Short mmCIF file of C-alpha atoms in Angstrom, two decimals:
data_model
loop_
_atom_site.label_atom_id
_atom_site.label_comp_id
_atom_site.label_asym_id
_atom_site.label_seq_id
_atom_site.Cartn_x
_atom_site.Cartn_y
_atom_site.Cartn_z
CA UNK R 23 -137.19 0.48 -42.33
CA UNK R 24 -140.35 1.77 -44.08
CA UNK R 25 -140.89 5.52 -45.15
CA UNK R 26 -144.45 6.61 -45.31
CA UNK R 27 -144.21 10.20 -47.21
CA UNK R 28 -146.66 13.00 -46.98
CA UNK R 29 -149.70 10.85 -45.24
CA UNK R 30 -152.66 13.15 -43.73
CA UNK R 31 -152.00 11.49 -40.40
CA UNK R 32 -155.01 11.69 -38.10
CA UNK R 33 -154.62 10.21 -34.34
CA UNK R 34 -157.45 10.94 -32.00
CA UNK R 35 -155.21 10.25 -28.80
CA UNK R 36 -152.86 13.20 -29.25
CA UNK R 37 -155.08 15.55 -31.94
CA UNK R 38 -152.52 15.62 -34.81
CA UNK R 39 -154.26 16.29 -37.98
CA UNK R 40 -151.33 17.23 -40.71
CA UNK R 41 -149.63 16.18 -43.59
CA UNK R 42 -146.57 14.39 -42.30
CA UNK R 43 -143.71 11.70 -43.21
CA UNK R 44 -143.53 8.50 -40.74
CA UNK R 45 -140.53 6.52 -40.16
CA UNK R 46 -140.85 2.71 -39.05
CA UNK R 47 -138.29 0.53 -37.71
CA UNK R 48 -138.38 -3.31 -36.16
CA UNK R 49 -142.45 -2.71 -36.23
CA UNK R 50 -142.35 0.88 -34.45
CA UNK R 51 -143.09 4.07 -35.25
CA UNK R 52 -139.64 5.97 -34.58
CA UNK R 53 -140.28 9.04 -35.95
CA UNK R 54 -143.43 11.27 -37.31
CA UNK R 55 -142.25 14.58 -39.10
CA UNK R 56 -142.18 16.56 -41.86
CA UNK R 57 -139.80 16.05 -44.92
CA UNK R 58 -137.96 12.84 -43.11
CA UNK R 59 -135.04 12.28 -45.27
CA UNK R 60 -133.50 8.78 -43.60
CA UNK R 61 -132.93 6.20 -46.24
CA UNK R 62 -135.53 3.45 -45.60
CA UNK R 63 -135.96 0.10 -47.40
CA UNK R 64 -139.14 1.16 -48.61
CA UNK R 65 -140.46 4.55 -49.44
CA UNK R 66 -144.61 4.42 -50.08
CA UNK R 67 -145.88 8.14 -51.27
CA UNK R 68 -148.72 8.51 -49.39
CA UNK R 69 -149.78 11.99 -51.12
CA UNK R 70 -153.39 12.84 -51.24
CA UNK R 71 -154.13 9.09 -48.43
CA UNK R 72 -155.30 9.62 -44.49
CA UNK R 73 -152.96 7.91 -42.33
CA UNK R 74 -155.24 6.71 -39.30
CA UNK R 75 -154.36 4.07 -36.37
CA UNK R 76 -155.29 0.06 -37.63
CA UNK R 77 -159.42 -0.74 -37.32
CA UNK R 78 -159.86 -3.04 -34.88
CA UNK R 79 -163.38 -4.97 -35.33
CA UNK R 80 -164.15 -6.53 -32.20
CA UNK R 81 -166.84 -8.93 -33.30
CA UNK R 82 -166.08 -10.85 -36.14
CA UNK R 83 -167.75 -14.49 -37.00
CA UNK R 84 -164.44 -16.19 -38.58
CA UNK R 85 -166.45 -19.89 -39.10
CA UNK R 86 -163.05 -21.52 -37.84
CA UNK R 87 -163.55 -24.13 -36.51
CA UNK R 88 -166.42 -26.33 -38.13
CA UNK R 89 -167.27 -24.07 -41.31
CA UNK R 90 -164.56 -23.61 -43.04
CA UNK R 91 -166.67 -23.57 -46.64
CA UNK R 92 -167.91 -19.86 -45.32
CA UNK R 93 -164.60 -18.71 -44.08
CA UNK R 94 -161.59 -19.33 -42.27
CA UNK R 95 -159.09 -18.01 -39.92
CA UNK R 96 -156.76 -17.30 -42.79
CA UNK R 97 -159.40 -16.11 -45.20
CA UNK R 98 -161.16 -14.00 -42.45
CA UNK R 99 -157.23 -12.24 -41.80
CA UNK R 100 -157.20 -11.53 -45.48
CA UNK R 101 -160.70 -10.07 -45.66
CA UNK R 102 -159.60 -7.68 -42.74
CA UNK R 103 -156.45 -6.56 -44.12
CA UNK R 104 -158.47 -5.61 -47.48
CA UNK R 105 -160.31 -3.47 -45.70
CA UNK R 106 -157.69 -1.56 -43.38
CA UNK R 107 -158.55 -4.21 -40.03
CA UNK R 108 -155.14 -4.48 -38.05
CA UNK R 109 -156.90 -6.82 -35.53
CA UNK R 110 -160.45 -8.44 -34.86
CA UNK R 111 -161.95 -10.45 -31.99
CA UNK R 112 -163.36 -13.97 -32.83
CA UNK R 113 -167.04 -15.06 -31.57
CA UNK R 114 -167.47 -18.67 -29.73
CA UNK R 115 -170.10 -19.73 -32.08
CA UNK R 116 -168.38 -22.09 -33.78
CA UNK R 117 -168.69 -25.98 -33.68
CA UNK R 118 -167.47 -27.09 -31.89
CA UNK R 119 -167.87 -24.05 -29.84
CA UNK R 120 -165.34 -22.48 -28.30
CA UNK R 121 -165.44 -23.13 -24.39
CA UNK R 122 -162.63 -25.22 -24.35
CA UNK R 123 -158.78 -24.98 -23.79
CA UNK R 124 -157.95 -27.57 -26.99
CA UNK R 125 -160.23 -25.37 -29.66
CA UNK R 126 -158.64 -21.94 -27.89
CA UNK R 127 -155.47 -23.75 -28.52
CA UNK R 128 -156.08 -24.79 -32.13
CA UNK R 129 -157.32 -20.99 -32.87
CA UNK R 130 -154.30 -19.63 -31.61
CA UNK R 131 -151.61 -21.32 -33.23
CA UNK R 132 -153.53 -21.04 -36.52
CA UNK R 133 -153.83 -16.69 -35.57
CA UNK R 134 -149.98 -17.06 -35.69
CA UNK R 135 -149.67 -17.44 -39.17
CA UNK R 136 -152.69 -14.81 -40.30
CA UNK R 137 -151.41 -11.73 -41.52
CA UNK R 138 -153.45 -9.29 -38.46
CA UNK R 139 -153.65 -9.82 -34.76
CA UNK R 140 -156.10 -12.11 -33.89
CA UNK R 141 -157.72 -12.50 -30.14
CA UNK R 142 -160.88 -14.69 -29.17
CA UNK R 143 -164.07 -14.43 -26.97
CA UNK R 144 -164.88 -17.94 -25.24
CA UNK R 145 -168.65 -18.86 -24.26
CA UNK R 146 -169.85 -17.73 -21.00
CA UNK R 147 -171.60 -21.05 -20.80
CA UNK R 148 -171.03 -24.75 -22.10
CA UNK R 149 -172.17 -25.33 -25.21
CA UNK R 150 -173.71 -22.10 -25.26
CA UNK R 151 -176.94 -23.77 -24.11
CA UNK R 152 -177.45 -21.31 -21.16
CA UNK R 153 -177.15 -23.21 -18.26
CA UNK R 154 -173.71 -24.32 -16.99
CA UNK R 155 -170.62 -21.10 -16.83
CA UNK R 156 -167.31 -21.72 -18.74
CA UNK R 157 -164.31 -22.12 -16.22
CA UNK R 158 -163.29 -18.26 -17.93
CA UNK R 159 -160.52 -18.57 -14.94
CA UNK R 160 -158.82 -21.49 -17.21
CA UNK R 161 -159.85 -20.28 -20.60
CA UNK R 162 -157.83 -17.61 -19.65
CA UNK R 163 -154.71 -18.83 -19.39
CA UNK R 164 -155.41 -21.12 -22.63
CA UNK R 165 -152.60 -20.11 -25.74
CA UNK R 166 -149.98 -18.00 -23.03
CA UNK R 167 -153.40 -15.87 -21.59
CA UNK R 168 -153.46 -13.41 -23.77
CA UNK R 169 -155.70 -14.79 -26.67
CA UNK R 170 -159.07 -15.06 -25.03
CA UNK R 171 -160.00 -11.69 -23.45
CA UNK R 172 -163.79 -12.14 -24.05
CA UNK R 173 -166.80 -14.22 -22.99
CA UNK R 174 -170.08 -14.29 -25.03
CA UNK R 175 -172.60 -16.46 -26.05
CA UNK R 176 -172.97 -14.58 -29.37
CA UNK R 177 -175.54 -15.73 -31.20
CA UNK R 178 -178.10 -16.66 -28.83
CA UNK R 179 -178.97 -14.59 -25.52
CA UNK R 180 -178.03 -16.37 -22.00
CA UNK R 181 -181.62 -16.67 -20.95
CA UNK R 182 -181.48 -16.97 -17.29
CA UNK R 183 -180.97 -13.69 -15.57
CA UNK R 184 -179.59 -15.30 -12.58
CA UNK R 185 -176.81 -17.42 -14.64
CA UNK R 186 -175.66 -13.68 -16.72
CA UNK R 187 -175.29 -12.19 -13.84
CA UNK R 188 -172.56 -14.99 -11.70
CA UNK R 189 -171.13 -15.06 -15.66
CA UNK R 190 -170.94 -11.31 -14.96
CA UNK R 191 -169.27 -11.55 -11.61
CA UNK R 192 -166.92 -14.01 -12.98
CA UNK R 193 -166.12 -12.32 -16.05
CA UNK R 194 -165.02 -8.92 -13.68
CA UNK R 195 -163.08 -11.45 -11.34
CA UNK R 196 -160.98 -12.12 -14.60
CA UNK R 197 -161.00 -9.19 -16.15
CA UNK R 198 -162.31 -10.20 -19.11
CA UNK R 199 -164.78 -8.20 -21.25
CA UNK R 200 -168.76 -9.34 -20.76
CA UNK R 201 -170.76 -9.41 -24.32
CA UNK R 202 -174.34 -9.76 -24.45
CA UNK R 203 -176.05 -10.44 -27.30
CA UNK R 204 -179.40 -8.91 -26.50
CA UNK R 205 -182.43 -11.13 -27.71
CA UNK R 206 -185.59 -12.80 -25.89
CA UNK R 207 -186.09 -15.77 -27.63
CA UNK R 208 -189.39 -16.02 -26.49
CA UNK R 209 -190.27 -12.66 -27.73
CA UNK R 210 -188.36 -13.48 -31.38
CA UNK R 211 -190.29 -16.32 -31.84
CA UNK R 212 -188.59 -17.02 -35.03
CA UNK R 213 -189.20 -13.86 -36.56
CA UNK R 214 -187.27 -13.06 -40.17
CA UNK R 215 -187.34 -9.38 -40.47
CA UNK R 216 -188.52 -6.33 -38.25
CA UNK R 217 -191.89 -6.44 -37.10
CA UNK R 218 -193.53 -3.69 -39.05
CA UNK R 219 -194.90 -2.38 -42.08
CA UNK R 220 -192.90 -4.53 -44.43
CA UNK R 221 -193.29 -7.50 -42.79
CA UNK R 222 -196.98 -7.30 -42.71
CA UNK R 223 -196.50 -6.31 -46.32
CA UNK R 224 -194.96 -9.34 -47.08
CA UNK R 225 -196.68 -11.96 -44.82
CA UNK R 226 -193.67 -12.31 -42.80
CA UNK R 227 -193.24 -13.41 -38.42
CA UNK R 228 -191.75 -10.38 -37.27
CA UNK R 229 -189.16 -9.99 -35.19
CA UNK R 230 -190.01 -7.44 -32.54
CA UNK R 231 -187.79 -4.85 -31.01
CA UNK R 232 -188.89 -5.11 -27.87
CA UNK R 233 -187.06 -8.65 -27.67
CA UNK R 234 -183.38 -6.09 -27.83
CA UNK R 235 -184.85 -3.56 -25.36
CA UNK R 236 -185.92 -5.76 -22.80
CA UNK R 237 -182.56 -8.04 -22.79
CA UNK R 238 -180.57 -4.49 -22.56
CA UNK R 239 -182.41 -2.92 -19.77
CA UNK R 240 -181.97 -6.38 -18.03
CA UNK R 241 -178.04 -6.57 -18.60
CA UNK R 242 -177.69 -2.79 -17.58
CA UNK R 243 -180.02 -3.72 -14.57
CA UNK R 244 -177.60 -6.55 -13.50
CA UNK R 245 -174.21 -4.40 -14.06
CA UNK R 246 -175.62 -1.65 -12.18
CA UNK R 247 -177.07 -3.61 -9.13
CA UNK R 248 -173.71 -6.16 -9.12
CA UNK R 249 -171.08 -3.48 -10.48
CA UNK R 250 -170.07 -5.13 -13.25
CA UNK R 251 -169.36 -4.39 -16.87
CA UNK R 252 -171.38 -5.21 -19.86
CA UNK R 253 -170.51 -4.81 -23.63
CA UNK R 254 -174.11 -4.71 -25.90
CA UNK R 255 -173.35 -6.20 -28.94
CA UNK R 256 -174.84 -4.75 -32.32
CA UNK R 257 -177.77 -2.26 -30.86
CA UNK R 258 -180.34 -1.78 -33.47
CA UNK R 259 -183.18 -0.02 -31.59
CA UNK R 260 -183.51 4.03 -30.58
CA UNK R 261 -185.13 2.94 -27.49
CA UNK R 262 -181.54 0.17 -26.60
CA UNK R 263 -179.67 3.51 -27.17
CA UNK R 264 -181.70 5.55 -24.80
CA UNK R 265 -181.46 3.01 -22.28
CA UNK R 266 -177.80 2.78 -22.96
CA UNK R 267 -177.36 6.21 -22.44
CA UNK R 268 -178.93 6.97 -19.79
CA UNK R 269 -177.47 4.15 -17.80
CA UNK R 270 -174.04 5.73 -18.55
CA UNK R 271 -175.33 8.89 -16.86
CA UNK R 272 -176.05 7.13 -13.79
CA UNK R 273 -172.62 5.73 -14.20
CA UNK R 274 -173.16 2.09 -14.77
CA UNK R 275 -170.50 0.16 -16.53
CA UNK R 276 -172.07 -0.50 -19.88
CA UNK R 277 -170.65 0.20 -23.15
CA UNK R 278 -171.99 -1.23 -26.51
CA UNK R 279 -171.60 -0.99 -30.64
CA UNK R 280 -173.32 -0.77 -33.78
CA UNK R 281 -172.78 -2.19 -37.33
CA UNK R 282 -172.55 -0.60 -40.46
CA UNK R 283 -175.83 -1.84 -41.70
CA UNK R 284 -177.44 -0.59 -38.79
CA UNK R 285 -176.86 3.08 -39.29
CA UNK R 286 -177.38 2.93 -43.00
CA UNK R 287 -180.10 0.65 -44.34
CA UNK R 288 -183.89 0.40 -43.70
CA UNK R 289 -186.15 -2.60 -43.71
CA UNK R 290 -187.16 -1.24 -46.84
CA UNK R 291 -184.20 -3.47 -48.18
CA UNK R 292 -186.25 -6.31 -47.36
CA UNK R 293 -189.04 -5.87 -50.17
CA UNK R 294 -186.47 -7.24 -52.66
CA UNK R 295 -186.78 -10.84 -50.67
CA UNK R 296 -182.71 -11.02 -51.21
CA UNK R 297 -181.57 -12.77 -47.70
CA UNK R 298 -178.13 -11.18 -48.12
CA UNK R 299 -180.23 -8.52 -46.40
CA UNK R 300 -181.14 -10.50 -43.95
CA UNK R 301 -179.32 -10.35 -40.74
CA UNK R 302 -179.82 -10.50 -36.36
CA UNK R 303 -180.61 -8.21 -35.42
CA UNK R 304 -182.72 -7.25 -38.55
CA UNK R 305 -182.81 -4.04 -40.84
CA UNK R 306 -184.96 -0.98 -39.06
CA UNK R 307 -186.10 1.99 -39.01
CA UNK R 308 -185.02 5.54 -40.48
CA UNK R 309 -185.81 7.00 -36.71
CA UNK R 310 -183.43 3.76 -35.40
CA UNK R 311 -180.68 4.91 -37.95
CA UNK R 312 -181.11 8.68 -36.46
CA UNK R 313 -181.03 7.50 -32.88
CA UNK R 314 -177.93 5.45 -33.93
CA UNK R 315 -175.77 8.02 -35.51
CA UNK R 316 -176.19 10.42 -32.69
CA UNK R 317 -175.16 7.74 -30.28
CA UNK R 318 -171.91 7.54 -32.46
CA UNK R 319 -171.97 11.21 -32.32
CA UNK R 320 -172.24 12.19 -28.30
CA UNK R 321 -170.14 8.92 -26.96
CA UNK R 322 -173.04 6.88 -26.01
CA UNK R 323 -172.36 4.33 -28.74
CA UNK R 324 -168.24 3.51 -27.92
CA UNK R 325 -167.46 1.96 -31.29
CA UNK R 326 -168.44 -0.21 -34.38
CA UNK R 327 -167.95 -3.19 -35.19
CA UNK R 328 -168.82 -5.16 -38.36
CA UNK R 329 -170.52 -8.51 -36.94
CA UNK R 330 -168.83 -9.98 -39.94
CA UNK R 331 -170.90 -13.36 -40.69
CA UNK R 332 -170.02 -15.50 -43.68
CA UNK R 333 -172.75 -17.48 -45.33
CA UNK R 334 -171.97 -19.57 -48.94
CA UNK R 335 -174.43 -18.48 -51.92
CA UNK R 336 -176.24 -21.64 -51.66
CA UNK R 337 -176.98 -21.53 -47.97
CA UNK R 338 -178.44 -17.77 -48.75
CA UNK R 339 -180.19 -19.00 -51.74
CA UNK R 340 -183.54 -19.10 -50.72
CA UNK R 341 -185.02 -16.03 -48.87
CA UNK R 342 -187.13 -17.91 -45.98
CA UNK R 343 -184.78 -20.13 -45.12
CA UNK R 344 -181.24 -18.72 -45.11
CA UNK R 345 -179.86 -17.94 -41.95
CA UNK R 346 -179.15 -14.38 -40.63
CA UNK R 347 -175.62 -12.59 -41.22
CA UNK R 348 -173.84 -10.78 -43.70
CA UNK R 349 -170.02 -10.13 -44.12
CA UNK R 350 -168.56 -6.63 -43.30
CA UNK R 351 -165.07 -6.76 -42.74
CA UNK R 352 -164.02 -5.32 -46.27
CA UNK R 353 -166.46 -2.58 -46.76
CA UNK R 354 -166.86 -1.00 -42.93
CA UNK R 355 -164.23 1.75 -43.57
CA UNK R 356 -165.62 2.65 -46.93
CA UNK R 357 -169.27 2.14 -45.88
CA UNK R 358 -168.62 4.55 -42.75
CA UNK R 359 -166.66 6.90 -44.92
CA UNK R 360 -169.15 7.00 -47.10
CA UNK R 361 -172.64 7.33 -45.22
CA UNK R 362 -171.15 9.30 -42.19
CA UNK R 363 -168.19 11.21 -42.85
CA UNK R 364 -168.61 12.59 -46.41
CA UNK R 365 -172.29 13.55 -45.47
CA UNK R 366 -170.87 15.53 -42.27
CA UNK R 367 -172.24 13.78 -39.58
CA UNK R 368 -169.16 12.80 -37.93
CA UNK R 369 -165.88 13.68 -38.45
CA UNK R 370 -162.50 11.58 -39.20
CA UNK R 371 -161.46 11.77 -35.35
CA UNK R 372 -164.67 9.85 -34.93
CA UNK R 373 -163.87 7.60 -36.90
CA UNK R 374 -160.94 6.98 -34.91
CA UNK R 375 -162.23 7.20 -31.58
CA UNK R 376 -164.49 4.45 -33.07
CA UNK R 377 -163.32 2.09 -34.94
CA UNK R 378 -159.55 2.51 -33.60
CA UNK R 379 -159.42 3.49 -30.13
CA UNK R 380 -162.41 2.82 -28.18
CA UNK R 381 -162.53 -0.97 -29.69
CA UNK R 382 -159.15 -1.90 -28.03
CA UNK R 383 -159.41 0.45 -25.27
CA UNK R 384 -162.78 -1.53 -24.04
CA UNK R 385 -161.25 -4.88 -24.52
CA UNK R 386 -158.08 -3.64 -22.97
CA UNK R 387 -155.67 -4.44 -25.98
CA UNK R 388 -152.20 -2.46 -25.91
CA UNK R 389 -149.24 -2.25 -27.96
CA UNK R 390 -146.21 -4.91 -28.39
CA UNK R 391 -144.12 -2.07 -26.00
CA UNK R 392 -147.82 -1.99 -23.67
CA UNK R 393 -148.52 1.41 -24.97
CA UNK R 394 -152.14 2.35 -25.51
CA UNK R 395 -153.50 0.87 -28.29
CA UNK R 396 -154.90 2.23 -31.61
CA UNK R 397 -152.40 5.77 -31.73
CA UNK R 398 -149.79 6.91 -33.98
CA UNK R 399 -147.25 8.48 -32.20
CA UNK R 400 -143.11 8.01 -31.50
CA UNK R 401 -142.57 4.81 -29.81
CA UNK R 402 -146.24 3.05 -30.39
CA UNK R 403 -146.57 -0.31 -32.33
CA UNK R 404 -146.53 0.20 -36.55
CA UNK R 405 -149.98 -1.02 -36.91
CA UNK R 406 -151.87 1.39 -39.67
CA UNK R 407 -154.41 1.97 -42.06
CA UNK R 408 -153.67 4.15 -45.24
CA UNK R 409 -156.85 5.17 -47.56
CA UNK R 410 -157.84 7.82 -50.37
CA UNK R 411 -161.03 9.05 -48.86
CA UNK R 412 -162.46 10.35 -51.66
CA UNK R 413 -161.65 7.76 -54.45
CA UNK R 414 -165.12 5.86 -55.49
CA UNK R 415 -165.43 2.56 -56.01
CA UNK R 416 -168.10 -0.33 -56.60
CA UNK R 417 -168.73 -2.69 -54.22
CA UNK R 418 -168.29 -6.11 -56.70
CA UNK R 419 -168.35 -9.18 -54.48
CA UNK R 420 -166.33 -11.42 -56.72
CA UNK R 421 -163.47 -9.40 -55.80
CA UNK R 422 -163.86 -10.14 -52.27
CA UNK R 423 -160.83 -11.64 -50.42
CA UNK R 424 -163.82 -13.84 -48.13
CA UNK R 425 -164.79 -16.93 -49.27
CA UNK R 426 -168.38 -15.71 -49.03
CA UNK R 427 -170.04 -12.93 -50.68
CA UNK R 428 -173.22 -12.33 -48.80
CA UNK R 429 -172.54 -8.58 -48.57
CA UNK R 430 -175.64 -5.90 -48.16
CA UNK R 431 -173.55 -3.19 -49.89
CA UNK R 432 -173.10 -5.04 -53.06
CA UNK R 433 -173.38 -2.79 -55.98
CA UNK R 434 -173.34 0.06 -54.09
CA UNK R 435 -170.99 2.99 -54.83
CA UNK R 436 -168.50 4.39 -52.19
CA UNK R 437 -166.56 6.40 -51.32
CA UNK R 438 -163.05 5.64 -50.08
CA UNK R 439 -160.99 2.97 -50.43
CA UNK R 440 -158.26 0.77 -48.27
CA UNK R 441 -154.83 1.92 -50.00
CA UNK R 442 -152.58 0.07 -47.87
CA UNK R 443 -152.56 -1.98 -44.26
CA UNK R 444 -149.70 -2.10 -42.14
CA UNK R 445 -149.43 -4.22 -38.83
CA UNK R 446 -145.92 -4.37 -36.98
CA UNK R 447 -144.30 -2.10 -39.36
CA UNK R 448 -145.31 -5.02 -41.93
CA UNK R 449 -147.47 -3.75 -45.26
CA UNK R 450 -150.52 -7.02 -45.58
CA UNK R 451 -151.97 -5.39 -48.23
CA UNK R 452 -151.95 -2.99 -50.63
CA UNK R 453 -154.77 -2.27 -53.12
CA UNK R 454 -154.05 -3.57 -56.92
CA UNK R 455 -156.51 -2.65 -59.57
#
């Protein structure tokens, strides 16, 4: 058994907000209360942490298989449980990419020895070259059917409106969770940064926003017209959110999520020419970052998610030519923490609802007993994040449990820090200085 002792225990599911004890046994949570007295194996004094459900990070870039020198599964599971992730969702953009049974297959086996839960997203089509639909009915079933409970093309948009929307009608056949990554090539045209001030300061190809708003408004135009469900991936724009919310008002069956960097940093970042700042969709506005934080704030944004993307130094080396992504999974807590909750803008049942709840709930991930996921309560699955949310700490890459260290937050100070991770009643990690 394992004794947690006087934890702030937060759970957004049943509103408990209070200093209590929690007893674990065989990977469940037997008993929340105060001053538990049982004799447990191990006894961690939790005084002055928060006690909150696991993170779940449903979009995660693990580089397994086919670039393993940026990361791997087991690197990527190590990454998470340094920063409080019980669980993360893989994307398809791997090589080869996944839209096959054998590489679902591979991923799967290779999850079982990683120290969090691991699930997968397939393709929604071949090769993710837009143009012929995975068989998402046999992907399915691939590794016992319940490792792959997503379909995206991640990475790249599906171009053809009429091939998204049969994906969409197959996807909702299967029950799998639709994600669109929302980008008109076209429109991008190879573009490095925003399209604004500082890339005309710097002689740049911009990448406009109107190549996000116009994919969204078309994947909320085919879920509402086919009545199907659509997960946005990583909305950067205030006008995507707009759209997003209003299409929830009508009652179409879109949700969506936004990354860390998204509701903290400006394109300003981008004067430096450091392509660890560099990511898709790119660095915007102070009036995106607004429109993003009150989505977070009044439901219409259901969660975040890190779009953790591993890069080597060399490959980020030189500015103009690196490619897009930076890693997240070991700062999102702290980052979050830090920009959001200390500055009062949400509170620490949003975090919850957000990066606990909502994440599982949308890709319909329960507990080992098939309780709801992402709750601490009597009888629900061990898996737990414990954190001091007020220790500060420097963000120094080197220390990073990813093989890559292309972090935007590097050298920044936070505020909060990952204490200890817990999944199936099992502690993964526990912060040594």
């Amino acid at each position: 058994m394992l004794l947690l002792k006087n934890a702030r225990v937060v759970d957004y599911i049943s509103g408990l907000d209070g200093e209590k004890d929690i007893l674990i046994n065989a990977g469940e949570i037997i008993s929340i209360s105060e001053n538990i007295t049982e004799n447990a194996e191990r006894i961690i004094d939790c005084k002055g942490l928060t006690a909150i459900p696991g993170l779940f990070d449903m979009h995660v870039h693990a580089r397994d298989p086919g670039g393993l020198h940026k990361e791997d599964l087991l690197t990527c599971s190590e990454a998470a449980a340094a920063g409080g992730v019980t669980g993360f969702l893989c994307m398809p953009n791997t090589v080869p990419v996944i839209d096959n049974e054998e590489t679902l297959n591979y991923l799967a086996e290779k999850a079982k020895t990683c120290k969090v839960k691991i699930y997968s997203s397939c393709a929604i089509t071949k090769g993710q070259e837009g143009k012929e639909i995975c068989d998402i009915g046999r992907l399915k079933k691939a590794a016992n059917g319940n490792f792959c409970i997503a379909m995206t093309d991640d990475g790249r948009p599906v171009k053809s409106a009429r091939v998204m929307g049969e994906a969409m009608i197959k996807a909702g056949d299967e029950k799998v969770l639709m994600i669109s990554h929302c980008e008109d090539m076209d429109i991008a045209g190879g573009g490095l940064i925003n399209a604004g001030i500082v890339s005309i300061k710097l002689g740049l190809w911009g990448l406009h926003r109107s190549s996000e708003n116009i994919i969204t408004s078309r994947e909320i135009s085919l879920a509402r017209d086919l009545r199907e469900k659509v997960h946005i991936a990583h909305v950067s724009t205030k006008e995507a959110v707009a759209e997003i919310r209003s299409a929830k008002a009508q009652g179409v069956g879109v949700t969506c999520e936004a990354a860390p960097h998204h509701y903290t940093l400006t394109e300003d970042k981008l004067y430096e020419k450091d392509a660890d700042y560099r990511m898709n969709p790119p660095l915007r506005l102070r009036a995106d970052i607004d429109a993003i934080i009150e989505g977070l704030r009044d439901g219409t944004i259901d969660c975040i998610a890190t779009d953790h993307a591993p890069h080597t130094p060399d490959e980020k080396y030189y500015f103009h030519t690196a490619p897009n992504g930076v890693i997240g999974l070991e700062t999102s807590l702290a980052v979050t923490l830090t920009f959001l909750v200390h500055t009062g803008k949400l509170s620490m049942f949003d975090i919850v609802r957000l990066m606990c709840v909502n994440p599982r709930k949308i890709l319909g991930i329960f507990g080992i007993k098939g309780e709801n996921g992402g709750s601490i309560a009597i009888g629900h699955t061990a898996d737990i994040t414990l954190f001091d949310p007020y220790e500060e700490w420097t963000v120094d890459t080197a220390q990073f449990k990813s093989k890559s260290r292309n972090s935007c937050f590097k050298g920044m100070k936070l505020k909060g820090r990952v204490k200890h991770t817990i999944v199936n009643g099992n502690v993964v990690y526990s912060f040594a200085p």
